[in-house]
Short mmCIF file of C-alpha atoms in Angstrom, two decimals:
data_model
loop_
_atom_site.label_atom_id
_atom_site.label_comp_id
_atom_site.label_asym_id
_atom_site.label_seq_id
_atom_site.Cartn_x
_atom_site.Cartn_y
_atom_site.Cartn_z
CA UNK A 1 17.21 -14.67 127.75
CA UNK A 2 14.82 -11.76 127.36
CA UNK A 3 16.56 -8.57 126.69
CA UNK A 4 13.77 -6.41 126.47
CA UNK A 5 10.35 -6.83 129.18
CA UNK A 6 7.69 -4.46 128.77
CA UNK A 7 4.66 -4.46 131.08
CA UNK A 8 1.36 -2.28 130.66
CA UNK A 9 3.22 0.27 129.10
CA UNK A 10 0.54 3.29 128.50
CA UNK A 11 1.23 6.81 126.72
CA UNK A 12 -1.73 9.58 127.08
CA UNK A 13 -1.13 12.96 125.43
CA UNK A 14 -2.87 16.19 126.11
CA UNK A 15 -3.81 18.74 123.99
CA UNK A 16 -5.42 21.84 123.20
CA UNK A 17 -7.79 22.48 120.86
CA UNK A 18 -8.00 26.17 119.20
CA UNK A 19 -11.07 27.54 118.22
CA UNK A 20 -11.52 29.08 114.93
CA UNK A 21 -11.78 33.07 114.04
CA UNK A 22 -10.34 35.77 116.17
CA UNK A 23 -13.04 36.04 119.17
CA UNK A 24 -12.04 32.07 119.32
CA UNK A 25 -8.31 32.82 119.83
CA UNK A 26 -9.47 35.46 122.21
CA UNK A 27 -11.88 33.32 124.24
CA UNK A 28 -8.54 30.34 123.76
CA UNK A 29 -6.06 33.16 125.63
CA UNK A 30 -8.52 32.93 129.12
CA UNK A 31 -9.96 29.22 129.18
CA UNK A 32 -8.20 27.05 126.53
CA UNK A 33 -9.94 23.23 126.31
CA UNK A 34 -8.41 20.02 126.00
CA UNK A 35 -8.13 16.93 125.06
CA UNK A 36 -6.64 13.41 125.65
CA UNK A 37 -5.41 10.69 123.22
CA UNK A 38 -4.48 7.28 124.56
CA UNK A 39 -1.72 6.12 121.84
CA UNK A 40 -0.15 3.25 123.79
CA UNK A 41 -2.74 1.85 125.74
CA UNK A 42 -1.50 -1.01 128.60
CA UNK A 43 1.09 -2.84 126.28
CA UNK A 44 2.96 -5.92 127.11
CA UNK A 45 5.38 -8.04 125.45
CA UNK A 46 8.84 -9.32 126.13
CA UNK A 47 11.69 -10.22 123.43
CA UNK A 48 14.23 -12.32 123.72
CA UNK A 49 18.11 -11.21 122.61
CA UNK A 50 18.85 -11.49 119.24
CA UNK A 51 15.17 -11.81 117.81
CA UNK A 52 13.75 -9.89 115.09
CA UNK A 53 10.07 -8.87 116.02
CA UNK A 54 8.07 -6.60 114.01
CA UNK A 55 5.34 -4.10 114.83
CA UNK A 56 2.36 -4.09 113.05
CA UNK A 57 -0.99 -1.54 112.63
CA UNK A 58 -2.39 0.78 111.43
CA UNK A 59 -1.86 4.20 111.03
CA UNK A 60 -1.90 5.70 115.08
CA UNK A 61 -2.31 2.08 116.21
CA UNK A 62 0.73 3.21 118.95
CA UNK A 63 3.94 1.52 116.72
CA UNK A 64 6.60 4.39 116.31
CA UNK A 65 5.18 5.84 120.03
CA UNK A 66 6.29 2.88 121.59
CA UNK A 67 9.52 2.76 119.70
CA UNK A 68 9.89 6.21 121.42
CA UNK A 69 9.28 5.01 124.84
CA UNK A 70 11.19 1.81 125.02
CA UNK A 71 14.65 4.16 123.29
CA UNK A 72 14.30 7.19 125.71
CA UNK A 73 12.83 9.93 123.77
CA UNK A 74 9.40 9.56 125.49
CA UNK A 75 8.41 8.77 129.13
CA UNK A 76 5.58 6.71 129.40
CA UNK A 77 2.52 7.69 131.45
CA UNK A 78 2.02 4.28 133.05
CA UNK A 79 3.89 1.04 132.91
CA UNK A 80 7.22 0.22 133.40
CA UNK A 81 10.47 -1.34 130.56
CA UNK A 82 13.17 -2.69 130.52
CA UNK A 83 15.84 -3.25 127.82
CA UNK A 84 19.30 -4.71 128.29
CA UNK A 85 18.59 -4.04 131.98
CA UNK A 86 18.28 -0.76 131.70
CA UNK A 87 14.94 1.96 132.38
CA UNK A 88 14.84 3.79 128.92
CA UNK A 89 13.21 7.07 129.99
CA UNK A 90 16.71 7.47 132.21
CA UNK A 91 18.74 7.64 129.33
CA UNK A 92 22.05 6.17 130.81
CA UNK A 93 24.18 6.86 128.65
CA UNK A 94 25.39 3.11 129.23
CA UNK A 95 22.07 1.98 127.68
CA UNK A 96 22.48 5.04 124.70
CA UNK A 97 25.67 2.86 123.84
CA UNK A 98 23.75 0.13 123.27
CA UNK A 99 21.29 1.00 120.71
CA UNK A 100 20.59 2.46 118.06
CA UNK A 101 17.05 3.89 115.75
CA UNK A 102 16.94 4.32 112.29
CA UNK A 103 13.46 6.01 111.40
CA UNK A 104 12.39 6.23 107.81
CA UNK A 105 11.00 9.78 107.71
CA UNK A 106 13.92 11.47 109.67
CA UNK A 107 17.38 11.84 108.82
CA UNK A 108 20.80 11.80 110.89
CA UNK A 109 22.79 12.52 107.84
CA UNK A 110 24.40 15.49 106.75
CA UNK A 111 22.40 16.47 103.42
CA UNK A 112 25.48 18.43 102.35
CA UNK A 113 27.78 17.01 103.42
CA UNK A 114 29.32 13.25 102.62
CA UNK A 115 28.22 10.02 104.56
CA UNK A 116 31.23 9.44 105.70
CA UNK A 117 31.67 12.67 107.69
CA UNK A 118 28.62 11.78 109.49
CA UNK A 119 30.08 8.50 110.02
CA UNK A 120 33.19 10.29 110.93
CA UNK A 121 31.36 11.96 113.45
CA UNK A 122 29.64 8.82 115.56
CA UNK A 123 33.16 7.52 115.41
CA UNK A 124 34.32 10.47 117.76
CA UNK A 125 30.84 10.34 119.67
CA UNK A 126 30.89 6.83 120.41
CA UNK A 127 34.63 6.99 121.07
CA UNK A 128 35.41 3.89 118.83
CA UNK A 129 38.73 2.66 118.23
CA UNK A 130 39.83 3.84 114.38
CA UNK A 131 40.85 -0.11 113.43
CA UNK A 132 37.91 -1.29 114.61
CA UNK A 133 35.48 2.00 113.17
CA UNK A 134 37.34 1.15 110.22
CA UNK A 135 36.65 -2.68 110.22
CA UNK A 136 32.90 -2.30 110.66
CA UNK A 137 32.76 0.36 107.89
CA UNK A 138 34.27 -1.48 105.33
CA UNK A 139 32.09 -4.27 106.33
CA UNK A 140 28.94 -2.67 106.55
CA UNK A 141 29.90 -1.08 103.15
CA UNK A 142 30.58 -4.30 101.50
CA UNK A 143 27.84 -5.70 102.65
CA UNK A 144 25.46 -3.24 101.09
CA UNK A 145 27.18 -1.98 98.08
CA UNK A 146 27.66 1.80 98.81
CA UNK A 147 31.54 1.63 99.32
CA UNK A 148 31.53 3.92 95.98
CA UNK A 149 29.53 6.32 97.39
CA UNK A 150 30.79 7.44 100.81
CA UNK A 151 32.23 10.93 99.62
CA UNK A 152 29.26 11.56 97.42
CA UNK A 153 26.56 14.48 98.91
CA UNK A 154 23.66 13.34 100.83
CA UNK A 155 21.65 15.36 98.71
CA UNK A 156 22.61 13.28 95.47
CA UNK A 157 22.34 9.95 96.66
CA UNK A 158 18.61 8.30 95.72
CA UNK A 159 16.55 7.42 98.47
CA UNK A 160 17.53 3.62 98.61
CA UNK A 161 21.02 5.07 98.95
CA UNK A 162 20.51 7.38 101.59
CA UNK A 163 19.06 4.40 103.65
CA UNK A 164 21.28 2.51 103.69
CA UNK A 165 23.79 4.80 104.68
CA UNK A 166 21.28 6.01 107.98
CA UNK A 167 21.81 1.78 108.46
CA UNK A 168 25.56 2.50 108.55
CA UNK A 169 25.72 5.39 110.82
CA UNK A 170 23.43 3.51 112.78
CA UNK A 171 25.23 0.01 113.10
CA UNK A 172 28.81 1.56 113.37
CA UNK A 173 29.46 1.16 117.27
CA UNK A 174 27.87 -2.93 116.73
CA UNK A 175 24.48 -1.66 118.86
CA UNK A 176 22.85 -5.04 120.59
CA UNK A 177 19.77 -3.59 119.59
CA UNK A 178 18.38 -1.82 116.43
CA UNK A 179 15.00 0.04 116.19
CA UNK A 180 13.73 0.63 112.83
CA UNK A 181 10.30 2.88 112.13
CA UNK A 182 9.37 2.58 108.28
CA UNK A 183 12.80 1.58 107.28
CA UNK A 184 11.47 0.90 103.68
CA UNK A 185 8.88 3.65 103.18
CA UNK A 186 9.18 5.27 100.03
CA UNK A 187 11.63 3.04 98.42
CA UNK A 188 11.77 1.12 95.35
CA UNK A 189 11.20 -2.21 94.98
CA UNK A 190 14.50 -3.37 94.38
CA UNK A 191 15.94 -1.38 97.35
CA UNK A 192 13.23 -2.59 99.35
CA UNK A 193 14.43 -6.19 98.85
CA UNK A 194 18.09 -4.89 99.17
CA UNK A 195 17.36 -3.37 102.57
CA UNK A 196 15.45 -6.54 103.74
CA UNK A 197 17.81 -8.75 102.50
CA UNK A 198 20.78 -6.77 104.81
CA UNK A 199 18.19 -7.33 107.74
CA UNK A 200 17.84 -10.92 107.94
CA UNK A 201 21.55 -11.65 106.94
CA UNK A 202 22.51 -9.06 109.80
CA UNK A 203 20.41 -10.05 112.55
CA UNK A 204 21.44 -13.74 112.12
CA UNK A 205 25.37 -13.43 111.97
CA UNK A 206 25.68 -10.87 114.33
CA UNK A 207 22.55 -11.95 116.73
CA UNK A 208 21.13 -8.17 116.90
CA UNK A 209 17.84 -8.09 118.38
CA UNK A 210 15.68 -6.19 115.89
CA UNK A 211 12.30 -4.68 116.28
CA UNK A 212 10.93 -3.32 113.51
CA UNK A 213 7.58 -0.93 112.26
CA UNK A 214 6.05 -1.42 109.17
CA UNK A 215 3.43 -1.16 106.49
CA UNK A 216 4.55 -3.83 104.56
CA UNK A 217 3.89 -7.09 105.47
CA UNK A 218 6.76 -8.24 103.13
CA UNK A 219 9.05 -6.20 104.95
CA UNK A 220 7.67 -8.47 108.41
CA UNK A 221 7.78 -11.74 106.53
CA UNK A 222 10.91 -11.47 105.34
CA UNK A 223 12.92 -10.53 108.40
CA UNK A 224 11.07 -11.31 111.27
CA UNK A 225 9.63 -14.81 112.18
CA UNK A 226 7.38 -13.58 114.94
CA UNK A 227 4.76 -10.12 114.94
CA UNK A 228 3.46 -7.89 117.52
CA UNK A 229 0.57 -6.36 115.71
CA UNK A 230 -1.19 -3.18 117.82
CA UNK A 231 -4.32 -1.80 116.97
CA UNK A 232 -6.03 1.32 118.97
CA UNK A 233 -2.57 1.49 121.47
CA UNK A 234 -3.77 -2.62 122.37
CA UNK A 235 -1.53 -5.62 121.52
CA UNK A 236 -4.39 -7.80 119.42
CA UNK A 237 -1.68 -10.27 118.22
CA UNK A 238 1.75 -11.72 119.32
CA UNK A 239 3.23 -14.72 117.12
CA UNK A 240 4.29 -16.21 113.98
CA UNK A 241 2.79 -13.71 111.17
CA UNK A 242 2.05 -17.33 109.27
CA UNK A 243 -0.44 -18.15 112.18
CA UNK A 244 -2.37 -14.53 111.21
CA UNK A 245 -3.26 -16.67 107.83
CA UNK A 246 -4.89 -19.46 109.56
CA UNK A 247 -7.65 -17.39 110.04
CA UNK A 248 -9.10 -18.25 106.76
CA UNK A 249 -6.97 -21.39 106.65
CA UNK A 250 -10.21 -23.32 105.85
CA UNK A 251 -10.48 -21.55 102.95
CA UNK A 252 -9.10 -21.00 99.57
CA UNK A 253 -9.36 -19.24 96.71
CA UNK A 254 -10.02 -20.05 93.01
CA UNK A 255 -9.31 -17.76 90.00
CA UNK A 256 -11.13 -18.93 87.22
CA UNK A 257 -11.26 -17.92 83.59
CA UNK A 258 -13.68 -19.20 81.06
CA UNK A 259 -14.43 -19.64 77.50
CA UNK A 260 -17.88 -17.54 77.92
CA UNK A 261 -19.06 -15.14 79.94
CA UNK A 262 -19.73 -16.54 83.63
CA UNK A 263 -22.92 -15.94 85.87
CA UNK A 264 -23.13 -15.50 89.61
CA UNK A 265 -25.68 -17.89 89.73
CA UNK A 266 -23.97 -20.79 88.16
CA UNK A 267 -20.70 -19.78 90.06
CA UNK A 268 -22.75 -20.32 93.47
CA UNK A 269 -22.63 -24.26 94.05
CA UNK A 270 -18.99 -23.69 94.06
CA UNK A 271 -18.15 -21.25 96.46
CA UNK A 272 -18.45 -17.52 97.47
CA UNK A 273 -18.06 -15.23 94.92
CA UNK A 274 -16.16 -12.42 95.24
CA UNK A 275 -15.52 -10.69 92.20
CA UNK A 276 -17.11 -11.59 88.75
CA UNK A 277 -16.06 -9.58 85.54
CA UNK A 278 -17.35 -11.21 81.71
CA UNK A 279 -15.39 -14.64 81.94
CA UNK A 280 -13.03 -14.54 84.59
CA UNK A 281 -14.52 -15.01 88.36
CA UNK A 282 -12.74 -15.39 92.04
CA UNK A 283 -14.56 -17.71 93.93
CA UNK A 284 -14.15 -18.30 98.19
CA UNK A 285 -14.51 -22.20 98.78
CA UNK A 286 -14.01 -24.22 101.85
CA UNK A 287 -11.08 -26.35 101.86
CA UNK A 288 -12.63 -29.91 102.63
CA UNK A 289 -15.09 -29.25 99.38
CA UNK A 290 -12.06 -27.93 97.24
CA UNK A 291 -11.46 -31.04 95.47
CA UNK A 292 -15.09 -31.57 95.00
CA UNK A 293 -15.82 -28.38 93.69
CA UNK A 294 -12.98 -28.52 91.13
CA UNK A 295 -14.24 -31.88 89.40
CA UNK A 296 -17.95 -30.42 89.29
CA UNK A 297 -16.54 -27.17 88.01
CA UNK A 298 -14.26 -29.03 85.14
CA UNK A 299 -17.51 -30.72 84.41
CA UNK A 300 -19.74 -27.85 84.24
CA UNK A 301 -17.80 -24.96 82.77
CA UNK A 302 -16.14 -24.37 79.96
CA UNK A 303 -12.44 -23.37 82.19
CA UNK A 304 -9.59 -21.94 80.10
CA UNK A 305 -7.41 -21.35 83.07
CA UNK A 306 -7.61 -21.79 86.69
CA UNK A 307 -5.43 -21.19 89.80
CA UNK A 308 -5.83 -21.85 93.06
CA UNK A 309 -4.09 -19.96 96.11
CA UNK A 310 -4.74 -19.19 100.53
CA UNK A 311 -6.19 -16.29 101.22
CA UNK A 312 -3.94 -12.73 101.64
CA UNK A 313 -2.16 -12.86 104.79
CA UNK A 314 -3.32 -9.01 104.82
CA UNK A 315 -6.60 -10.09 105.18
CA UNK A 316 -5.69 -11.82 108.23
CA UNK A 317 -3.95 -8.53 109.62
CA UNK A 318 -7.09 -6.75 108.68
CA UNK A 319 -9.12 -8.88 111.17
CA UNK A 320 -6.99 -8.04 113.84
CA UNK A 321 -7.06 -4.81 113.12
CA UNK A 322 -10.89 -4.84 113.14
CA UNK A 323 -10.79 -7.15 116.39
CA UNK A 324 -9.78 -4.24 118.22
CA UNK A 325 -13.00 -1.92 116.59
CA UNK A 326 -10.82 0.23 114.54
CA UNK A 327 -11.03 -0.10 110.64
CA UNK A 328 -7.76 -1.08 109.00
CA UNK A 329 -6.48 2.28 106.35
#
């Protein structure tokens, strides 16, 4: 059952543009010109409840604007959306009840005060029963290991901390649906994994439908088995992120490392070479020669150490990226 249907959803902002010096604000107070900037341009998708989808591009591919649209806080210039049955630009306050967005880069929190005032807070704004507020805190807290650190400042907790307590205040009233922008940006590894980790256990006992923004394809792989990625406000891609790899699944890559120093030119039967330094080489081959190419290259070379892996599922995303004619960052 889908729970959220979106259908040649488009965002345009205008702007000015100021010119420089003085005379040019002078000149800017009578005749002022602007400019447009498609950032959503004619998306459509649907998601069905309780998946976990994530959003991939790059930099002003249209992500965290269409986040934006389908929670309420922008209107959309063309298009229409639905989620949980609901128009988000009308900002029912039945549909505000049943979601909730945790962005990396903005805070609800209190810096000053303690978590659990802000917690404290939703409770009464949500009107939640105080058993069941309680239930889901202690839960929630369990779950990711901050129950020690509710009545500590804001300010003092680490980053890693601080998310996960915006993934509290976010999950207390048990949303059906949870928006994350960047949820991992900044953090650690080992909070990255925590946070992830939380995710995918979340999402599958509680059946939340997730849809999530981010720069890391780790983040995507590990919590969400299918990807929306949007380049230049255009959906380019909508499926497994493993079928993004099949790109290049005809080819593979070979690391070797010799006893000498290694030469493009005897590298070349074997494959593409792509980087080359003294005695260690990475080499593109086609998968129906791999086998081939490995006996000759035993036979030929004087190999130390060799390893053989697919190609980057980032260079995958990059093509997309490209497929729309914007560069990936």
């Amino acid at each position: 059952m889908e729970i959220i249907t979106v259908k040649d959803l488009t965002k345009t902002f205008t702007y000015s543009v100021k010119e420089k010096g003085l005379r040019g604000s002078l000149h800017n107070l009578f005749a002022r010109p602007t400019l447009q900037k498609t950032a959503v341009n004619g998306v459509s998708f649907s998601i069905e409840r309780g998946e976990a989808v994530g959003l991939l591009g790059p930099n002003g591919a249209g992500k965290t604007t269409t986040l934006k649209m389908l929670s309420g806080i922008l209107y959309p210039t063309a298009g229409t959306a639905t989620v949980a049955g609901f128009v988000p630009w009308e900002r029912r306050r039945d549909y505000q009840r049943r979601f909730a967005i945790v962005m990396g880069q903005k805070t609800q929190l209190w810096p000053d005060l303690p978590a659990l005032d802000t917690f404290e807070l939703n409770r009464r704004i949500y009107d939640l029963d105080p058993r069941e507020y309680q239930r889901t805190l202690d839960e929630l807290t369990d779950l990711l290991g901050v129950g020690s650190l509710l009545q500590v400042q804001v300010r003092r907790l680490s980053l890693g901390e601080r998310m996960k307590m915006e993934l509290i205040a976010a999950l207390l009233h048990r949303p059906e649906l949870l928006y994350l922008d960047e949820p991992t940006i900044g953090l650690d590894i080992l909070s990255q994994r925590s946070i992830r980790d939380f995710l995918r256990h979340y999402n599958r006992q509680t059946r939340t439908t997730i849809l999530l923004t981010s720069h890391y394809t780790a983040d995507i792989e590990a919590i969400c088995p299918r990807s929306i990625i949007i380049n230049h406000g255009s959906v380019v891609f909508d499926g497994p992120l493993g079928e993004v790899s099949e790109v290049f699944g005809h080819k593979k890559l070979v690391s070797i490392k010799a006893g000498r120093d290694l030469t493009a030119g005897e590298l070349a039967p074997f494959g593409a070479v792509r980087e080359l330094q003294h005695n260690t080489a990475l080499l593109e081959v086609e998968r129906p020669r791999l086998e081939e190419c490995l006996q000759r290259m035993f036979g030929a070379l004087p190999v130390v150490d060799l390893d053989v892996k697919d190609i980057p599922i980032e260079e995958g995303i990059a093509y997309f990226y490209e497929k729309a004619g914007v560069s990936a960052p």
